[in-house]
Tab-separated table of C-alpha atoms in Angstrom:
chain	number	residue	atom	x	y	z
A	1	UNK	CA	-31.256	-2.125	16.407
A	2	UNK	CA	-28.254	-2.461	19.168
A	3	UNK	CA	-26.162	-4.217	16.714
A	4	UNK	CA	-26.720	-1.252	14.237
A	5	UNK	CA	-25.556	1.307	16.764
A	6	UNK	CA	-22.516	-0.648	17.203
A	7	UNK	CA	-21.978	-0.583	13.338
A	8	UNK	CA	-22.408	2.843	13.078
A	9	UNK	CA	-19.985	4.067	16.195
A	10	UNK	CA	-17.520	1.632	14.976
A	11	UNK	CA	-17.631	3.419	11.810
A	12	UNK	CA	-17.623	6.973	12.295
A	13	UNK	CA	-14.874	6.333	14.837
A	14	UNK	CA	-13.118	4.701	12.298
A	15	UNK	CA	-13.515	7.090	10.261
A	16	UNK	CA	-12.418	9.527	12.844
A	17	UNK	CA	-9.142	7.599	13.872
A	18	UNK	CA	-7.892	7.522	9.725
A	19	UNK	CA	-4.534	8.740	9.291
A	20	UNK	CA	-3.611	11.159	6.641
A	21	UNK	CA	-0.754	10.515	4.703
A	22	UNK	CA	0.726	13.680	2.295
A	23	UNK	CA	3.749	13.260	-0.081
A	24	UNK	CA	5.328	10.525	1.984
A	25	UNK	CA	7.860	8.020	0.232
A	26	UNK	CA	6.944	4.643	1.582
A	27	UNK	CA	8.300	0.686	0.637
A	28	UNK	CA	5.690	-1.219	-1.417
A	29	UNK	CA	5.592	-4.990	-2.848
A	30	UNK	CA	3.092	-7.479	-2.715
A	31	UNK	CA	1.760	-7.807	0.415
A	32	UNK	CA	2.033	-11.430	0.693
A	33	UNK	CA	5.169	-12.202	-1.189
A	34	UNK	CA	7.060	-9.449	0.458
A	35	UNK	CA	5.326	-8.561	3.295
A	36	UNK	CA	4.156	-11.666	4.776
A	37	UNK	CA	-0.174	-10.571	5.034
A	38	UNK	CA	-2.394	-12.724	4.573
A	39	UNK	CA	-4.361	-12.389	1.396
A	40	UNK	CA	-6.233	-13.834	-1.285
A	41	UNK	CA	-3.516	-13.265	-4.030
A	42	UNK	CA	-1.146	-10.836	-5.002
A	43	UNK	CA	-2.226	-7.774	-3.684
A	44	UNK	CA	-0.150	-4.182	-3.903
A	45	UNK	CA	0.991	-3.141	-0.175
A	46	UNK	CA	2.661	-0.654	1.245
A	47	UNK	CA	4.549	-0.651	4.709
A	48	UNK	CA	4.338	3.079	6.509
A	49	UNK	CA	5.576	3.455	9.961
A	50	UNK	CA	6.541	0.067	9.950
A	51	UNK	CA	3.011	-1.050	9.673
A	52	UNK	CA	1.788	-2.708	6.063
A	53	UNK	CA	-1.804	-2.135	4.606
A	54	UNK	CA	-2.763	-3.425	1.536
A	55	UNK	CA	-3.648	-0.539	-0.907
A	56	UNK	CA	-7.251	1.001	-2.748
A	57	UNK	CA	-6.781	3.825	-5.265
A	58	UNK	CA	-3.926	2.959	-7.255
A	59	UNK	CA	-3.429	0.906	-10.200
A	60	UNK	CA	-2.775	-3.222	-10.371
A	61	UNK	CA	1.012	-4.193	-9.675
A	62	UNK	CA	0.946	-5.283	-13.114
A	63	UNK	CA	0.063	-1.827	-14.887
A	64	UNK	CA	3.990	-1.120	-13.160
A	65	UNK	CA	5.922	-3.488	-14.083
A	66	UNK	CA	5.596	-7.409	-14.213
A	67	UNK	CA	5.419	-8.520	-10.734
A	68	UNK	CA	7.337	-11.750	-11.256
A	69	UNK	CA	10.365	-9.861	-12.743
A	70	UNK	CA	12.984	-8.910	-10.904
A	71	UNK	CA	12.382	-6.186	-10.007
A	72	UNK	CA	8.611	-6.663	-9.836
A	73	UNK	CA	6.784	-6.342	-6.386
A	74	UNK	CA	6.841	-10.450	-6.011
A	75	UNK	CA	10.251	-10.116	-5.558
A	76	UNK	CA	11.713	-6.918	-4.702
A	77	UNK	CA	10.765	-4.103	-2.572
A	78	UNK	CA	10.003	-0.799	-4.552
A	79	UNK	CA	9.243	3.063	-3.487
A	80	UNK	CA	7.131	5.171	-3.815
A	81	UNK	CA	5.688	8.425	-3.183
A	82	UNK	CA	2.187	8.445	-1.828
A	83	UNK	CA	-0.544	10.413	-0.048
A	84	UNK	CA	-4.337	9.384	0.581
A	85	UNK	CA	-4.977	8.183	4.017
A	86	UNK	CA	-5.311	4.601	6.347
A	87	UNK	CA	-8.458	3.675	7.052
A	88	UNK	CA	-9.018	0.628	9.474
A	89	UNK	CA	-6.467	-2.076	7.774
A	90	UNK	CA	-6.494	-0.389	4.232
A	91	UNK	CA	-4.319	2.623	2.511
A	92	UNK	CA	-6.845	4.417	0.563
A	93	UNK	CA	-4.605	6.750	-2.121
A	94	UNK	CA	-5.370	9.871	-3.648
A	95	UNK	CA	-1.622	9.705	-5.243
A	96	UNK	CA	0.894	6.744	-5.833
A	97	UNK	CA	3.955	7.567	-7.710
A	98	UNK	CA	6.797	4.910	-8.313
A	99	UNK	CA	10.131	6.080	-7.494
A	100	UNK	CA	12.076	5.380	-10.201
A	101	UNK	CA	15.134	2.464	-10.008
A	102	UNK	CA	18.479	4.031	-9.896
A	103	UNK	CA	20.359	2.918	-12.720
A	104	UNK	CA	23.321	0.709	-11.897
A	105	UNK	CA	26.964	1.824	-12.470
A	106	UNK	CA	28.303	0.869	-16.291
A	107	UNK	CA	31.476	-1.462	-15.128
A	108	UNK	CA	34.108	-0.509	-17.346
């Protein structure tokens, strides 16, 4: 029964502590290629504040672009234009929007 208090205080405070995110443009990759986390494959992630979570809500890396491209989230870091909120280690989105690649000069 003590062990279940725990549980729940450590979860409503949790839930308490999340921070809201609204409409913020963030850096996202894979979180271990890119970011370094520890995972147990290639997982979407998104660095805000200078802190990365790994992300719930938005769609596989691969429904983007393919990750092992170029300028896929294995090897490059991306934007993009979020809002949901962090809860304990996680980003849970309501909204993820790529920021679309500028495209490169024509060299003449």
């Amino acid at each position: 029964m003590k062990n279940l208090i725990i549980v729940a205080v450590l979860f409503i405070t949790n839930m308490l502590c999340a921070q809201k995110v609204t409409n913020k443009v963030v850096d996202v990759a894979c979180g271990e290629c890119k970011f370094g986390m520890k995972g147990d494959a290639c997982d979407m992630a998104v660095k805000i504040d200078g802190k990365t979570y790994f992300v719930d809500g938005a769609k596989k890396m691969e429904a983007y672009v393919d990750p092992h491209a170029k300028n896929g989230f294995c090897n490059a870091v991306r934007q993009a234009t979020v809002s949901g909120e962090i809860v304990g280690n996680r980003f849970k989105a309501t909204s993820f929007e790529l920021v679309a690649e500028k495209p490169k000069a024509k060299s003449k």
